[in-house]
Coordinates of N, CA and C in Angstrom, one line a residue:
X1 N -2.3 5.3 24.6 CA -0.9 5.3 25.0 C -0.7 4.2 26.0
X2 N 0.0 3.3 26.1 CA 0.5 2.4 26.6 C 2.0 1.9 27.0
X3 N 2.2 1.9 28.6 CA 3.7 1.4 28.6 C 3.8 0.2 29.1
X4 N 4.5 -0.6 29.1 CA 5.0 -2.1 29.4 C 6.3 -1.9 30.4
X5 N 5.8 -2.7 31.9 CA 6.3 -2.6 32.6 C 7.6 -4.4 32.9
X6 N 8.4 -4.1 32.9 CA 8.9 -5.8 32.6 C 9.7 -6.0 33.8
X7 N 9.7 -7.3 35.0 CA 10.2 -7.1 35.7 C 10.9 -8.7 35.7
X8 N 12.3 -8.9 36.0 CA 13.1 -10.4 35.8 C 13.5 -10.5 37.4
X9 N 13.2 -11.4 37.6 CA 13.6 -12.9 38.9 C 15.2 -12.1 38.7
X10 N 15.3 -11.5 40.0 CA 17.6 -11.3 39.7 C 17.5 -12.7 40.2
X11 N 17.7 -13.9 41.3 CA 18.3 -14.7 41.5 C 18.2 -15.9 40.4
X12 N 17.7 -16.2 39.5 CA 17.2 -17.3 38.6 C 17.1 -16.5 37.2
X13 N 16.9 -15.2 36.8 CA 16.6 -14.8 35.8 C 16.0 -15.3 34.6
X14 N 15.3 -16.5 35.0 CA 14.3 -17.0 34.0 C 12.7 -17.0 34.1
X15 N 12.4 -16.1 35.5 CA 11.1 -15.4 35.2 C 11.1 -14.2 35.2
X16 N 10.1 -13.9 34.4 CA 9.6 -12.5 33.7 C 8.0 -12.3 33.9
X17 N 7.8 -10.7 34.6 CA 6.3 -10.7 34.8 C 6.4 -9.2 34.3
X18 N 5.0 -8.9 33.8 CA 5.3 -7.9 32.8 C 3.6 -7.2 33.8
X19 N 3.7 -6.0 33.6 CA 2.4 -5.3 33.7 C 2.4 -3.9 32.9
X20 N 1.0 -3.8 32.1 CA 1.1 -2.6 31.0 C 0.0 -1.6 31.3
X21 N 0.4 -0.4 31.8 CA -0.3 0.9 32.0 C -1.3 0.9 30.6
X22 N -2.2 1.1 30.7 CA -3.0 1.5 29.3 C -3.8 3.1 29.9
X23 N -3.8 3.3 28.4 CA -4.8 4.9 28.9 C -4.0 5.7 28.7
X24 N -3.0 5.9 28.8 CA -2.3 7.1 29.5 C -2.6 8.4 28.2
X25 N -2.6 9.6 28.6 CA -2.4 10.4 27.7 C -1.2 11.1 27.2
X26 N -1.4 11.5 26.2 CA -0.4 11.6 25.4 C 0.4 12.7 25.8
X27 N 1.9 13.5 26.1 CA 2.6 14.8 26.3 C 2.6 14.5 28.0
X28 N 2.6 13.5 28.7 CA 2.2 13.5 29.7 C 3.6 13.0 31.1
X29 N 3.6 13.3 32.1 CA 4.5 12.7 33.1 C 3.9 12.1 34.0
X30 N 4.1 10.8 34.0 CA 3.9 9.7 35.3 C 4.5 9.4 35.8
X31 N 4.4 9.1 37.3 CA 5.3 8.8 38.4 C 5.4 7.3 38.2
X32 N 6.3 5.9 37.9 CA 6.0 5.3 38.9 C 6.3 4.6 39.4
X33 N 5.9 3.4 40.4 CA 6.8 3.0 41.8 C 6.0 1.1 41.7
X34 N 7.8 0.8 42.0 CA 7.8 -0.6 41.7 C 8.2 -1.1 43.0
X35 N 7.3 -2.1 43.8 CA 8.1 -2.6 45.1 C 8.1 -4.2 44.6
X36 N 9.0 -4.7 45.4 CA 8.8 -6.5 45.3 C 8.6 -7.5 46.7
X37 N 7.9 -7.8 46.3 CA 7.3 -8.5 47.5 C 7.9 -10.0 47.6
X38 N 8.0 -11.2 48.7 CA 8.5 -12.2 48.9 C 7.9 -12.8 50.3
X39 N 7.8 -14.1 50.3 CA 8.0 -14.4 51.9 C 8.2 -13.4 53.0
X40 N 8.8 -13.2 52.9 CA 9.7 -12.6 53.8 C 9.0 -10.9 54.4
X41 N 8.5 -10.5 53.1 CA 7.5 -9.5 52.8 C 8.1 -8.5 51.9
X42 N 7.6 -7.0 52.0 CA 7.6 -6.3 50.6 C 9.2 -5.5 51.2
X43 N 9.6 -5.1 49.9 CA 10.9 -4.2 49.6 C 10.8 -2.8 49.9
X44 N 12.0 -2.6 49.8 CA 11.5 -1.0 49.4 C 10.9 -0.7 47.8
X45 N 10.2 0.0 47.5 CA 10.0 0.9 46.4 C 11.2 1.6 45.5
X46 N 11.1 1.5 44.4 CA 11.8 2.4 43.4 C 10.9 3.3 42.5
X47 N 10.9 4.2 42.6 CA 10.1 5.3 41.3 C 11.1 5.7 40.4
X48 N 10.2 5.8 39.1 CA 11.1 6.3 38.4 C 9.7 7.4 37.3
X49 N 10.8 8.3 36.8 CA 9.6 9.5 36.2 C 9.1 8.9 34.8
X50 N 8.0 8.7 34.3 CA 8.2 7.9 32.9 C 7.0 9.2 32.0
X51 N 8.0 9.2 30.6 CA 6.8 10.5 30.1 C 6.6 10.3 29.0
X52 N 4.9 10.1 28.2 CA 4.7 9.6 27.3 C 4.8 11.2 26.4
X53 N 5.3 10.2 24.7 CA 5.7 11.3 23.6 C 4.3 11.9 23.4
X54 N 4.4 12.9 22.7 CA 3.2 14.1 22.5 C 2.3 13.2 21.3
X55 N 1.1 13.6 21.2 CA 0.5 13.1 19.8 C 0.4 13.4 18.8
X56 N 0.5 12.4 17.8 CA 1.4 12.5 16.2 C 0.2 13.0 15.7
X57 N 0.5 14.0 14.8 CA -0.6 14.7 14.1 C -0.1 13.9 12.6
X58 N -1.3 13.5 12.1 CA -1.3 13.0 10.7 C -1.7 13.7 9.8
X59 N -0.8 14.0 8.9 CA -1.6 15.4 7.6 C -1.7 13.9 6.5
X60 N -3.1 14.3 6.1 CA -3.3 13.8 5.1 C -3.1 14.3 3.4
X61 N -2.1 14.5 2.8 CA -1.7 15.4 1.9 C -2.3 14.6 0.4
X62 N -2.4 13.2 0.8 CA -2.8 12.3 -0.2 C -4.5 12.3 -0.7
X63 N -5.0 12.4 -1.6 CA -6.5 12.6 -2.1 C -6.0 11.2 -2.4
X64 N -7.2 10.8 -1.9 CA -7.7 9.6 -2.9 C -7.8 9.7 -4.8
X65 N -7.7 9.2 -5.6 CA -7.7 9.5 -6.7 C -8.7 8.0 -7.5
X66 N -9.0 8.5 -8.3 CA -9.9 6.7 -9.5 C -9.1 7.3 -10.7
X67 N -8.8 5.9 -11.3 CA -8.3 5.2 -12.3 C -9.5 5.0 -13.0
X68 N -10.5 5.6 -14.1 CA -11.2 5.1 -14.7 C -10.8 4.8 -16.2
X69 N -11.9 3.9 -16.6 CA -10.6 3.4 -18.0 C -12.4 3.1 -18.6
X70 N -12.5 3.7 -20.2 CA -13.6 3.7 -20.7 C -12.6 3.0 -22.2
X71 N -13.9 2.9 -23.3 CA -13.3 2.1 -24.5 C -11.6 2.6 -25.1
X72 N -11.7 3.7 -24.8 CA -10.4 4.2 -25.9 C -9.5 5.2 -25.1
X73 N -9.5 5.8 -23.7 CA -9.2 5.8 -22.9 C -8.9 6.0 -21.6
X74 N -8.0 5.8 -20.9 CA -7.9 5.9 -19.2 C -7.9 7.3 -18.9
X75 N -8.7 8.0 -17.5 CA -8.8 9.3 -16.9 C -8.5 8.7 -15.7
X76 N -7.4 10.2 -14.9 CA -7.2 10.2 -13.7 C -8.2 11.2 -12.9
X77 N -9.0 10.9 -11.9 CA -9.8 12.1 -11.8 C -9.6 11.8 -9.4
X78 N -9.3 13.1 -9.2 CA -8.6 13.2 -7.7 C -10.2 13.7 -7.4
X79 N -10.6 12.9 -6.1 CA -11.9 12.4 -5.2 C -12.0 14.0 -5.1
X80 N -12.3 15.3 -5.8 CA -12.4 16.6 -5.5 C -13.4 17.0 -6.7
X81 N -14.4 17.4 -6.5 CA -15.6 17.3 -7.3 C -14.7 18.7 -8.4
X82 N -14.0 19.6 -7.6 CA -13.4 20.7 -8.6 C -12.4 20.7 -9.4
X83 N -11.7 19.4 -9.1 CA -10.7 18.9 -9.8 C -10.9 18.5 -11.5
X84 N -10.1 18.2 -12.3 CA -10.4 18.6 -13.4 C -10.0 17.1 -13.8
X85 N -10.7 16.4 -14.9 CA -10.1 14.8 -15.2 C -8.6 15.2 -15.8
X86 N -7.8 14.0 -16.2 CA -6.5 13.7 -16.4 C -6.9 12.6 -17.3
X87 N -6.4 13.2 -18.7 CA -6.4 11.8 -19.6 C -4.9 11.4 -19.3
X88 N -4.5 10.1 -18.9 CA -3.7 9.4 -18.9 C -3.1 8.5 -19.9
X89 N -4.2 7.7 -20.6 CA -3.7 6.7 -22.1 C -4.7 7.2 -22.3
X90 N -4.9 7.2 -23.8 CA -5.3 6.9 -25.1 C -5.3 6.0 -26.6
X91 N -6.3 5.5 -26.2 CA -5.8 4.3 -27.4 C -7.2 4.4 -28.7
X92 N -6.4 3.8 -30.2 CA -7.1 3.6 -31.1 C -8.4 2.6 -31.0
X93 N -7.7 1.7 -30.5 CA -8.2 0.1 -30.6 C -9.1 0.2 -29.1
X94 N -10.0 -0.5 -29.3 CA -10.4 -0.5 -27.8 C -9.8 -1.3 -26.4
X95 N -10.0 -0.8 -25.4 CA -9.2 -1.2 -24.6 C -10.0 -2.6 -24.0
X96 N -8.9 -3.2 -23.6 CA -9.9 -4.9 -22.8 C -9.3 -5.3 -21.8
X97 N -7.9 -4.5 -21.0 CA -7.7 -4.8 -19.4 C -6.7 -3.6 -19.9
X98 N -6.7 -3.4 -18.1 CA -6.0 -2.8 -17.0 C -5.4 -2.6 -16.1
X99 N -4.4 -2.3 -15.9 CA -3.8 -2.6 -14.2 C -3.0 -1.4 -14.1
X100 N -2.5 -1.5 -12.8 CA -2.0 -0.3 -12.2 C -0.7 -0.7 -11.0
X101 N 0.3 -0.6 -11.4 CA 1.8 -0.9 -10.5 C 2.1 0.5 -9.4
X102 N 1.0 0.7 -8.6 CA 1.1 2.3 -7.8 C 2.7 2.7 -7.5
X103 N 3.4 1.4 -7.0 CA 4.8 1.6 -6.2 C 5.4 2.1 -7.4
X104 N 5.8 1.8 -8.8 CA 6.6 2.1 -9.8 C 5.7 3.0 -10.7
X105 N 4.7 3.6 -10.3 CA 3.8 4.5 -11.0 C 3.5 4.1 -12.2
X106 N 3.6 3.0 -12.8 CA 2.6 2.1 -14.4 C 1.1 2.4 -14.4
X107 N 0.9 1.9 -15.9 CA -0.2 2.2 -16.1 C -0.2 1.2 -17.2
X108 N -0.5 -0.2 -17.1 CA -1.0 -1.2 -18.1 C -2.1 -1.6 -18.8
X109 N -1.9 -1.8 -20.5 CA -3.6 -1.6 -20.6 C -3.4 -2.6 -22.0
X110 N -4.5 -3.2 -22.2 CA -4.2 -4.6 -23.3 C -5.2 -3.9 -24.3
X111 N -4.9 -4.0 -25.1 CA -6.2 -3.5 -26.6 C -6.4 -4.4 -27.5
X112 N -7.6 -4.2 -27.8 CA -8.5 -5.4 -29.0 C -7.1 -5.7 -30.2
X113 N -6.6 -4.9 -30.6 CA -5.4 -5.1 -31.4 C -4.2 -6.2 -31.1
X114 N -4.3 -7.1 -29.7 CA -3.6 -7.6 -29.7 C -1.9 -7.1 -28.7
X115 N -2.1 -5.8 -28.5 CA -1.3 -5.4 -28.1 C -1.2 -5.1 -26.6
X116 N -0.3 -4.9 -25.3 CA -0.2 -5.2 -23.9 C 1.0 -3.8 -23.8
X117 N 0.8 -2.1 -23.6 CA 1.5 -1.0 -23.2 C 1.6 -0.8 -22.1
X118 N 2.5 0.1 -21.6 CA 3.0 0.2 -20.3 C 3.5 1.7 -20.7
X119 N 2.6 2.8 -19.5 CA 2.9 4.3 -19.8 C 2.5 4.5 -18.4
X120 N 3.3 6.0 -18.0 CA 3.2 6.5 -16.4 C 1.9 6.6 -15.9
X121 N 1.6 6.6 -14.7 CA 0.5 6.9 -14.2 C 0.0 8.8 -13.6
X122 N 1.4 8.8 -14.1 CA 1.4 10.5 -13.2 C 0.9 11.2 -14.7
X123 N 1.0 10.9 -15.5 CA 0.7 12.2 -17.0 C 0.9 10.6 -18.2
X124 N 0.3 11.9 -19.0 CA -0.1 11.5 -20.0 C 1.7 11.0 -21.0
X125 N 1.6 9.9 -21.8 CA 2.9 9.9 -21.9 C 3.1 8.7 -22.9
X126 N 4.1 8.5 -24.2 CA 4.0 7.7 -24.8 C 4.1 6.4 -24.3
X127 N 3.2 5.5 -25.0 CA 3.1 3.7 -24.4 C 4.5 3.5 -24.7
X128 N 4.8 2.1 -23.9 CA 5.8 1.5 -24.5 C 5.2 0.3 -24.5
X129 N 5.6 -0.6 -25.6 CA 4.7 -1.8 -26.0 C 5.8 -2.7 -25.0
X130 N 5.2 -3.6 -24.5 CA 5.3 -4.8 -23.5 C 5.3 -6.2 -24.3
X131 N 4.3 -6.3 -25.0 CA 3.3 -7.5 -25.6 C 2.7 -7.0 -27.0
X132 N 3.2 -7.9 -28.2 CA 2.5 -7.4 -29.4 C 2.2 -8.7 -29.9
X133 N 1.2 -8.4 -31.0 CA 0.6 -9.7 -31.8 C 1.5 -10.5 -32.0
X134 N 2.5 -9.7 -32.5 CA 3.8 -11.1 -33.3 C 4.4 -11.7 -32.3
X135 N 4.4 -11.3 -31.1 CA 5.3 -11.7 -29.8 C 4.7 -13.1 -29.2
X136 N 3.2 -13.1 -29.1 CA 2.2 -14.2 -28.7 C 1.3 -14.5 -29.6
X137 N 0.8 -15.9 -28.9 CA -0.1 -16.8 -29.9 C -2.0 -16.8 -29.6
X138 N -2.0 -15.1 -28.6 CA -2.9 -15.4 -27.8 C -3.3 -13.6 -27.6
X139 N -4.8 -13.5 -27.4 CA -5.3 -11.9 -27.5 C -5.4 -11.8 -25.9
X140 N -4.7 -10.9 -25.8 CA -4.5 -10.4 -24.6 C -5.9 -9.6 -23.8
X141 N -6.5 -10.1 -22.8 CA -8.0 -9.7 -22.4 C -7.4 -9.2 -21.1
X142 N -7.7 -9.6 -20.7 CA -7.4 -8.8 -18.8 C -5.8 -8.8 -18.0
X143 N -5.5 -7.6 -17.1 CA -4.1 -7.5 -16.6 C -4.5 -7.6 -14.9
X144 N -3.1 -8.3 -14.5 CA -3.3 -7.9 -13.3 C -1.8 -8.1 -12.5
X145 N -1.6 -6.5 -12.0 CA 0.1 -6.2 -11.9 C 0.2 -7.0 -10.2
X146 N 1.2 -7.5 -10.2 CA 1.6 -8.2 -8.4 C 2.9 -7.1 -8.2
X147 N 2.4 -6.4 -7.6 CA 3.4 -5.1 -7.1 C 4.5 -5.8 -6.0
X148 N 4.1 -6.3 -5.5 CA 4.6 -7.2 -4.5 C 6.4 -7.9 -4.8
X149 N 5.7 -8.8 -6.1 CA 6.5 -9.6 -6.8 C 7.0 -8.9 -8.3
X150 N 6.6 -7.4 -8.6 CA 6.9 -7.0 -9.9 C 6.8 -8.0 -11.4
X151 N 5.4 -8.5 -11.1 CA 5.1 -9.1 -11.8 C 3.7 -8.7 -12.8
X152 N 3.5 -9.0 -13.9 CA 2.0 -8.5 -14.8 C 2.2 -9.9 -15.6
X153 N 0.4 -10.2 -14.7 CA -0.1 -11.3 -15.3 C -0.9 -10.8 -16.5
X154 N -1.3 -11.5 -17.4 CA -1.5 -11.6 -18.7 C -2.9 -12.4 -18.8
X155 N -4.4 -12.5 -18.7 CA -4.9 -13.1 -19.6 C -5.6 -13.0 -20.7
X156 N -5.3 -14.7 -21.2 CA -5.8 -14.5 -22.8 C -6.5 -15.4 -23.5
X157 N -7.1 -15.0 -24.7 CA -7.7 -15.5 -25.2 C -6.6 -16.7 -26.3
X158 N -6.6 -17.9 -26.5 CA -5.6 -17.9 -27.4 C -6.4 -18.3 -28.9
X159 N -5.3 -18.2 -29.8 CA -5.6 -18.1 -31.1 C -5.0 -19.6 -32.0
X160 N -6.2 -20.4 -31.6 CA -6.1 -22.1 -32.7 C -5.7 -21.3 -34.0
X161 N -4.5 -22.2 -35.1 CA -4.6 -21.5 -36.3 C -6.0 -22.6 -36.9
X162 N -5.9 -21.8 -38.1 CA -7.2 -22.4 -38.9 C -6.9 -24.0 -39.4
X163 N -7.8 -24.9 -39.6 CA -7.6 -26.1 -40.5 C -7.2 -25.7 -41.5
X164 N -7.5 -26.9 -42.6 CA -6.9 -27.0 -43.8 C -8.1 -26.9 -44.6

């Protein structure tokens, strides 16, 4: 706990001298007392009562959770050895990237088929196709979501057509 003491020049008001209590405990009342000194010598004193807020208790209600994603597909399984997995997607084709948009709860996943779905992260839930063969000229291999910018990069393999 920490307070910041700030004191301004009254005749010039363009200096500022600051001094910061550290330590202090938390739920606590402190006295304290400010004099100013000059040529001339020191002032009277001012106190004032200053009381730091109580300490914030943090409940951790959040489990860590893994996103694992094997050929055909993705399980949600919560860091609790008694917890039970969570199939999430399921796919025919095998899967060849992944990503995960936590803020909008997605669940992105590219398959050998050419194809690039987008299904919740909270349950299990039908894809919606994003990216299909006939859409691009190129097999879609690895995802990677920019939550930031609401963006899903795409890499790919592309597909030369054949000679003659």
């Amino acid at each position: 706990m920490t307070i910041l003491l700030v004191f301004k020049d009254i005749p010039t008001a363009n200096n500022t001298n600051f001094y910061m209590c550290k330590n202090l405990l938390p739920d606590r009342n402190y006295s304290v007392s400010v004099a100013m000194r000059n040529g001339v010598g020191e002032g009277p004193s001012v106190s004032i009562l200053v009381s730091t807020p109580p300490e914030q208790t943090v409940e951790d209600k959040l489990k860590p959770t893994l996103i694992i994603s094997t050929q055909h597909k993705v399980i949600r399984q919560i860091a609790d050895i008694m917890a039970d997995q969570v199939t999430i997607a399921q796919r025919q084709n095998t899967i060849t990237g992944m990503a995960i948009h936590l803020s909008r709860r997605l669940l992105f996943i590219s398959d050998s088929g050419g194809f690039v779905k987008s299904s919740s992260l909270n349950q299990f839930s039908e894809p919606r196709v994003i990216l299909s063969p006939e859409q691009a000229s190129f097999n879609p291999l690895s995802l990677s979501a920019d939550w930031l910018n609401d963006q899903l990069y795409i890499l790919g393999e592309v597909q030369h057509p054949s000679g003659p």
